[in-house]
Amino acid sequence: MTTRDLVLAALFTAIIIVLGLIPPVTLGFIPVPITAQSMGVMLAGTIIGARRGALAYGLLVLLVAIGLPVLSGGRGGLGILMGPTAGYIAGWIIGAFVVGMIAERFVREGQSTVRQMAGFFIASVIGGIVVVYAIGMPVVSLIAGTPFSKVIMGSLAFLPGDLLKAAIATLAARAVMVGYPLLPQKA
């Protein structure tokens, strides 16, 4: 990992923190708020790649663990990492890695715009939604004591917004790839 990689990861950690300035939307039926920070998973993976994207979120979780109020709504501290949202927060690290891994594998400079955008969108949906939900939902069920089937039904409320976030991340990643490509290429 180079100094450039570390700088890009730290830059994305800052971007994720800024996304947290947008107030969370709480829902009464599930103890997990809707936040813009989940879009950072998609942005980090598609723009700076798997390793750097996961490192950006790892740094964010470290800042949360030491008590800095860097999550949406000014939240931070170990209590957050032990609460119902812990699975989603851990899922962000793995999700950013998966988004980046898929984007690195299937999106190339010189491909058609449609193919690049399809690759970014699919990577964002798989890593930023499927992976994050797969890790977050069981933890909510376990810690909140909510039946898993009810957590799944409650999580459906996040899906339209998360698909919109994937579309926004796709547009941003494509714009960055055209202007200043940062995504590592894997064969």
PDB file of C-alpha atoms in Angstrom:
ATOM      1  CA  MET A   1       0.000   0.000   0.000  1.00  0.00           C
ATOM      2  CA  THR A   2       1.470   3.323  -1.077  1.00  0.00           C
ATOM      3  CA  THR A   3       1.199   6.769   0.452  1.00  0.00           C
ATOM      4  CA  ARG A   4      -1.205   7.646  -2.366  1.00  0.00           C
ATOM      5  CA  ASP A   5      -3.456   4.726  -1.334  1.00  0.00           C
ATOM      6  CA  LEU A   6      -3.482   5.914   2.276  1.00  0.00           C
ATOM      7  CA  VAL A   7      -4.269   9.492   1.252  1.00  0.00           C
ATOM      8  CA  LEU A   8      -7.151   8.358  -0.976  1.00  0.00           C
ATOM      9  CA  ALA A   9      -8.542   6.155   1.805  1.00  0.00           C
ATOM     10  CA  ALA A  10      -8.317   9.008   4.329  1.00  0.00           C
ATOM     11  CA  LEU A  11      -9.961  11.360   1.809  1.00  0.00           C
ATOM     12  CA  PHE A  12     -12.854   8.948   1.428  1.00  0.00           C
ATOM     13  CA  THR A  13     -13.161   8.604   5.191  1.00  0.00           C
ATOM     14  CA  ALA A  14     -13.608  12.382   5.271  1.00  0.00           C
ATOM     15  CA  ILE A  15     -16.222  12.173   2.497  1.00  0.00           C
ATOM     16  CA  ILE A  16     -18.107   9.479   4.441  1.00  0.00           C
ATOM     17  CA  ILE A  17     -18.053  11.685   7.547  1.00  0.00           C
ATOM     18  CA  VAL A  18     -19.449  14.590   5.517  1.00  0.00           C
ATOM     19  CA  LEU A  19     -22.224  12.294   4.271  1.00  0.00           C
ATOM     20  CA  GLY A  20     -23.025  11.792   7.953  1.00  0.00           C
ATOM     21  CA  LEU A  21     -23.858  15.485   8.299  1.00  0.00           C
ATOM     22  CA  ILE A  22     -27.103  14.725   6.498  1.00  0.00           C
ATOM     23  CA  PRO A  23     -29.517  13.925   9.355  1.00  0.00           C
ATOM     24  CA  PRO A  24     -30.585  10.276   9.628  1.00  0.00           C
ATOM     25  CA  VAL A  25     -34.190   9.277   9.067  1.00  0.00           C
ATOM     26  CA  THR A  26     -35.430   6.992  11.813  1.00  0.00           C
ATOM     27  CA  LEU A  27     -38.139   4.456  11.246  1.00  0.00           C
ATOM     28  CA  GLY A  28     -40.393   3.287  14.046  1.00  0.00           C
ATOM     29  CA  PHE A  29     -40.447  -0.366  13.085  1.00  0.00           C
ATOM     30  CA  ILE A  30     -36.687  -1.102  12.858  1.00  0.00           C
ATOM     31  CA  PRO A  31     -33.882   0.259  15.093  1.00  0.00           C
ATOM     32  CA  VAL A  32     -31.682   1.181  12.097  1.00  0.00           C
ATOM     33  CA  PRO A  33     -31.855   4.697  10.609  1.00  0.00           C
ATOM     34  CA  ILE A  34     -31.652   5.585   6.927  1.00  0.00           C
ATOM     35  CA  THR A  35     -28.368   7.440   6.396  1.00  0.00           C
ATOM     36  CA  ALA A  36     -26.425   8.838   3.465  1.00  0.00           C
ATOM     37  CA  GLN A  37     -23.265   7.199   4.814  1.00  0.00           C
ATOM     38  CA  SER A  38     -24.300   3.877   3.325  1.00  0.00           C
ATOM     39  CA  MET A  39     -23.850   5.471  -0.104  1.00  0.00           C
ATOM     40  CA  GLY A  40     -20.196   5.938   0.817  1.00  0.00           C
ATOM     41  CA  VAL A  41     -19.775   2.156   0.613  1.00  0.00           C
ATOM     42  CA  MET A  42     -20.729   2.316  -3.040  1.00  0.00           C
ATOM     43  CA  LEU A  43     -18.736   5.474  -3.774  1.00  0.00           C
ATOM     44  CA  ALA A  44     -15.564   4.235  -2.082  1.00  0.00           C
ATOM     45  CA  GLY A  45     -15.627   0.847  -3.784  1.00  0.00           C
ATOM     46  CA  THR A  46     -16.415   2.109  -7.265  1.00  0.00           C
ATOM     47  CA  ILE A  47     -14.083   5.115  -7.214  1.00  0.00           C
ATOM     48  CA  ILE A  48     -10.982   4.013  -5.279  1.00  0.00           C
ATOM     49  CA  GLY A  49     -11.331   0.222  -5.375  1.00  0.00           C
ATOM     50  CA  ALA A  50     -11.566  -2.709  -2.968  1.00  0.00           C
ATOM     51  CA  ARG A  51      -8.587  -2.327  -0.660  1.00  0.00           C
ATOM     52  CA  ARG A  52      -8.641   1.444  -0.394  1.00  0.00           C
ATOM     53  CA  GLY A  53     -12.439   1.521  -0.025  1.00  0.00           C
ATOM     54  CA  ALA A  54     -12.386  -1.053   2.779  1.00  0.00           C
ATOM     55  CA  LEU A  55      -9.528   0.847   4.447  1.00  0.00           C
ATOM     56  CA  ALA A  56     -11.581   4.077   4.312  1.00  0.00           C
ATOM     57  CA  TYR A  57     -14.425   2.379   6.169  1.00  0.00           C
ATOM     58  CA  GLY A  58     -12.029   0.637   8.546  1.00  0.00           C
ATOM     59  CA  LEU A  59     -10.662   4.047   9.497  1.00  0.00           C
ATOM     60  CA  LEU A  60     -14.224   5.337   9.986  1.00  0.00           C
ATOM     61  CA  VAL A  61     -15.028   2.446  12.345  1.00  0.00           C
ATOM     62  CA  LEU A  62     -11.810   3.156  14.263  1.00  0.00           C
ATOM     63  CA  LEU A  63     -12.887   6.794  14.668  1.00  0.00           C
ATOM     64  CA  VAL A  64     -16.300   5.619  15.885  1.00  0.00           C
ATOM     65  CA  ALA A  65     -14.666   3.193  18.340  1.00  0.00           C
ATOM     66  CA  ILE A  66     -12.585   5.928  19.954  1.00  0.00           C
ATOM     67  CA  GLY A  67     -15.725   7.962  20.464  1.00  0.00           C
ATOM     68  CA  LEU A  68     -15.658  10.578  17.754  1.00  0.00           C
ATOM     69  CA  PRO A  69     -19.163  11.613  16.633  1.00  0.00           C
ATOM     70  CA  VAL A  70     -18.575  10.782  12.970  1.00  0.00           C
ATOM     71  CA  LEU A  71     -21.711   8.757  12.248  1.00  0.00           C
ATOM     72  CA  SER A  72     -24.893  10.397  11.065  1.00  0.00           C
ATOM     73  CA  GLY A  73     -26.695  12.240  13.814  1.00  0.00           C
ATOM     74  CA  GLY A  74     -23.380  12.846  15.626  1.00  0.00           C
ATOM     75  CA  ARG A  75     -23.198   9.299  16.926  1.00  0.00           C
ATOM     76  CA  GLY A  76     -19.986   7.561  17.972  1.00  0.00           C
ATOM     77  CA  GLY A  77     -18.509   5.352  20.663  1.00  0.00           C
ATOM     78  CA  LEU A  78     -18.244   1.668  21.433  1.00  0.00           C
ATOM     79  CA  GLY A  79     -21.931   1.489  22.350  1.00  0.00           C
ATOM     80  CA  ILE A  80     -22.835   2.086  18.708  1.00  0.00           C
ATOM     81  CA  LEU A  81     -20.561  -0.768  17.672  1.00  0.00           C
ATOM     82  CA  MET A  82     -22.317  -3.088  20.124  1.00  0.00           C
ATOM     83  CA  GLY A  83     -25.878  -2.006  19.249  1.00  0.00           C
ATOM     84  CA  PRO A  84     -28.403  -3.082  16.612  1.00  0.00           C
ATOM     85  CA  THR A  85     -26.594  -1.193  13.831  1.00  0.00           C
ATOM     86  CA  ALA A  86     -23.265  -2.966  14.502  1.00  0.00           C
ATOM     87  CA  GLY A  87     -23.805  -5.478  11.716  1.00  0.00           C
ATOM     88  CA  TYR A  88     -24.484  -2.778   9.162  1.00  0.00           C
ATOM     89  CA  ILE A  89     -21.405  -0.825  10.259  1.00  0.00           C
ATOM     90  CA  ALA A  90     -19.209  -3.945  10.004  1.00  0.00           C
ATOM     91  CA  GLY A  91     -20.929  -4.736   6.717  1.00  0.00           C
ATOM     92  CA  TRP A  92     -19.828  -1.384   5.336  1.00  0.00           C
ATOM     93  CA  ILE A  93     -16.165  -2.480   5.425  1.00  0.00           C
ATOM     94  CA  ILE A  94     -16.820  -5.781   3.679  1.00  0.00           C
ATOM     95  CA  GLY A  95     -19.375  -4.182   1.357  1.00  0.00           C
ATOM     96  CA  ALA A  96     -16.895  -1.523   0.194  1.00  0.00           C
ATOM     97  CA  PHE A  97     -14.359  -4.279  -0.494  1.00  0.00           C
ATOM     98  CA  VAL A  98     -16.871  -6.319  -2.517  1.00  0.00           C
ATOM     99  CA  VAL A  99     -18.049  -3.257  -4.475  1.00  0.00           C
ATOM    100  CA  GLY A 100     -14.446  -2.421  -5.326  1.00  0.00           C
ATOM    101  CA  MET A 101     -13.538  -5.997  -6.192  1.00  0.00           C
ATOM    102  CA  ILE A 102     -16.439  -6.307  -8.639  1.00  0.00           C
ATOM    103  CA  ALA A 103     -15.774  -2.870 -10.162  1.00  0.00           C
ATOM    104  CA  GLU A 104     -12.055  -3.593 -10.527  1.00  0.00           C
ATOM    105  CA  ARG A 105     -12.821  -6.886 -12.242  1.00  0.00           C
ATOM    106  CA  PHE A 106     -15.571  -5.790 -14.643  1.00  0.00           C
ATOM    107  CA  VAL A 107     -15.171  -2.060 -15.363  1.00  0.00           C
ATOM    108  CA  ARG A 108     -12.411  -0.896 -17.698  1.00  0.00           C
ATOM    109  CA  GLU A 109     -11.349   2.333 -19.329  1.00  0.00           C
ATOM    110  CA  GLY A 110     -12.231   2.180 -23.001  1.00  0.00           C
ATOM    111  CA  GLN A 111     -15.445   0.211 -22.468  1.00  0.00           C
ATOM    112  CA  SER A 112     -18.701   1.718 -23.654  1.00  0.00           C
ATOM    113  CA  THR A 113     -20.429   4.096 -21.252  1.00  0.00           C
ATOM    114  CA  VAL A 114     -23.367   1.724 -20.864  1.00  0.00           C
ATOM    115  CA  ARG A 115     -21.101  -1.194 -19.960  1.00  0.00           C
ATOM    116  CA  GLN A 116     -19.133   0.867 -17.433  1.00  0.00           C
ATOM    117  CA  MET A 117     -22.292   2.181 -15.793  1.00  0.00           C
ATOM    118  CA  ALA A 118     -23.836  -1.298 -15.693  1.00  0.00           C
ATOM    119  CA  GLY A 119     -20.680  -2.609 -14.009  1.00  0.00           C
ATOM    120  CA  PHE A 120     -20.660   0.172 -11.417  1.00  0.00           C
ATOM    121  CA  PHE A 121     -24.378  -0.259 -10.710  1.00  0.00           C
ATOM    122  CA  ILE A 122     -24.160  -4.049 -10.327  1.00  0.00           C
ATOM    123  CA  ALA A 123     -21.102  -3.691  -8.074  1.00  0.00           C
ATOM    124  CA  SER A 124     -22.935  -1.110  -5.938  1.00  0.00           C
ATOM    125  CA  VAL A 125     -26.036  -3.269  -5.591  1.00  0.00           C
ATOM    126  CA  ILE A 126     -24.170  -6.474  -4.741  1.00  0.00           C
ATOM    127  CA  GLY A 127     -21.620  -4.983  -2.347  1.00  0.00           C
ATOM    128  CA  GLY A 128     -23.487  -1.965  -1.047  1.00  0.00           C
ATOM    129  CA  ILE A 129     -26.893  -3.570  -0.602  1.00  0.00           C
ATOM    130  CA  VAL A 130     -26.753  -7.389  -0.675  1.00  0.00           C
ATOM    131  CA  VAL A 131     -23.561  -7.773   1.362  1.00  0.00           C
ATOM    132  CA  VAL A 132     -24.385  -5.003   3.858  1.00  0.00           C
ATOM    133  CA  TYR A 133     -27.922  -6.312   4.397  1.00  0.00           C
ATOM    134  CA  ALA A 134     -26.675  -9.924   4.701  1.00  0.00           C
ATOM    135  CA  ILE A 135     -24.380  -8.890   7.562  1.00  0.00           C
ATOM    136  CA  GLY A 136     -26.605  -6.238   9.133  1.00  0.00           C
ATOM    137  CA  MET A 137     -29.972  -7.976   9.295  1.00  0.00           C
ATOM    138  CA  PRO A 138     -28.928 -10.994  11.419  1.00  0.00           C
ATOM    139  CA  VAL A 139     -27.215  -8.675  13.911  1.00  0.00           C
ATOM    140  CA  VAL A 140     -30.334  -6.505  14.239  1.00  0.00           C
ATOM    141  CA  SER A 141     -32.392  -9.629  14.854  1.00  0.00           C
ATOM    142  CA  LEU A 142     -29.923 -10.982  17.416  1.00  0.00           C
ATOM    143  CA  ILE A 143     -29.345  -7.775  19.389  1.00  0.00           C
ATOM    144  CA  ALA A 144     -32.831  -6.254  19.184  1.00  0.00           C
ATOM    145  CA  GLY A 145     -34.537  -9.604  19.661  1.00  0.00           C
ATOM    146  CA  THR A 146     -36.712  -8.981  16.627  1.00  0.00           C
ATOM    147  CA  PRO A 147     -37.695 -12.058  14.595  1.00  0.00           C
ATOM    148  CA  PHE A 148     -35.539 -12.316  11.492  1.00  0.00           C
ATOM    149  CA  SER A 149     -38.570 -12.365   9.195  1.00  0.00           C
ATOM    150  CA  LYS A 150     -39.703  -9.007  10.628  1.00  0.00           C
ATOM    151  CA  VAL A 151     -36.202  -7.560  10.157  1.00  0.00           C
ATOM    152  CA  ILE A 152     -36.272  -8.642   6.519  1.00  0.00           C
ATOM    153  CA  MET A 153     -39.662  -7.006   6.007  1.00  0.00           C
ATOM    154  CA  GLY A 154     -38.489  -3.848   7.797  1.00  0.00           C
ATOM    155  CA  SER A 155     -35.334  -3.713   5.702  1.00  0.00           C
ATOM    156  CA  LEU A 156     -37.407  -3.556   2.538  1.00  0.00           C
ATOM    157  CA  ALA A 157     -38.068   0.075   3.478  1.00  0.00           C
ATOM    158  CA  PHE A 158     -34.370   0.797   2.804  1.00  0.00           C
ATOM    159  CA  LEU A 159     -34.346  -0.765  -0.658  1.00  0.00           C
ATOM    160  CA  PRO A 160     -35.744   2.098  -2.814  1.00  0.00           C
ATOM    161  CA  GLY A 161     -33.370   4.604  -1.226  1.00  0.00           C
ATOM    162  CA  ASP A 162     -30.420   2.251  -1.528  1.00  0.00           C
ATOM    163  CA  LEU A 163     -31.149   1.645  -5.211  1.00  0.00           C
ATOM    164  CA  LEU A 164     -31.197   5.437  -5.677  1.00  0.00           C
ATOM    165  CA  LYS A 165     -27.853   5.639  -3.854  1.00  0.00           C
ATOM    166  CA  ALA A 166     -26.464   2.960  -6.210  1.00  0.00           C
ATOM    167  CA  ALA A 167     -27.578   5.036  -9.189  1.00  0.00           C
ATOM    168  CA  ILE A 168     -25.932   8.176  -7.754  1.00  0.00           C
ATOM    169  CA  ALA A 169     -22.727   6.245  -7.004  1.00  0.00           C
ATOM    170  CA  THR A 170     -22.762   4.891 -10.562  1.00  0.00           C
ATOM    171  CA  LEU A 171     -22.962   8.393 -12.036  1.00  0.00           C
ATOM    172  CA  ALA A 172     -20.212   9.675  -9.720  1.00  0.00           C
ATOM    173  CA  ALA A 173     -17.916   6.720 -10.409  1.00  0.00           C
ATOM    174  CA  ARG A 174     -18.351   7.080 -14.161  1.00  0.00           C
ATOM    175  CA  ALA A 175     -17.608  10.826 -13.987  1.00  0.00           C
ATOM    176  CA  VAL A 176     -14.456  10.213 -11.947  1.00  0.00           C
ATOM    177  CA  MET A 177     -13.329   7.421 -14.295  1.00  0.00           C
ATOM    178  CA  VAL A 178     -13.640   9.765 -17.275  1.00  0.00           C
ATOM    179  CA  GLY A 179     -11.943  12.735 -15.608  1.00  0.00           C
ATOM    180  CA  TYR A 180      -9.407  11.206 -13.250  1.00  0.00           C
ATOM    181  CA  PRO A 181      -9.436   7.392 -13.114  1.00  0.00           C
ATOM    182  CA  LEU A 182      -8.524   6.040  -9.687  1.00  0.00           C
ATOM    183  CA  LEU A 183     -10.011   2.540  -9.860  1.00  0.00           C
ATOM    184  CA  PRO A 184      -7.296  -0.129  -9.929  1.00  0.00           C
ATOM    185  CA  GLN A 185      -7.681  -2.585 -12.802  1.00  0.00           C
ATOM    186  CA  LYS A 186      -7.656  -6.346 -12.185  1.00  0.00           C
ATOM    187  CA  ALA A 187      -7.461  -8.938 -14.919  1.00  0.00           C
TER     188      ALA A 187
END
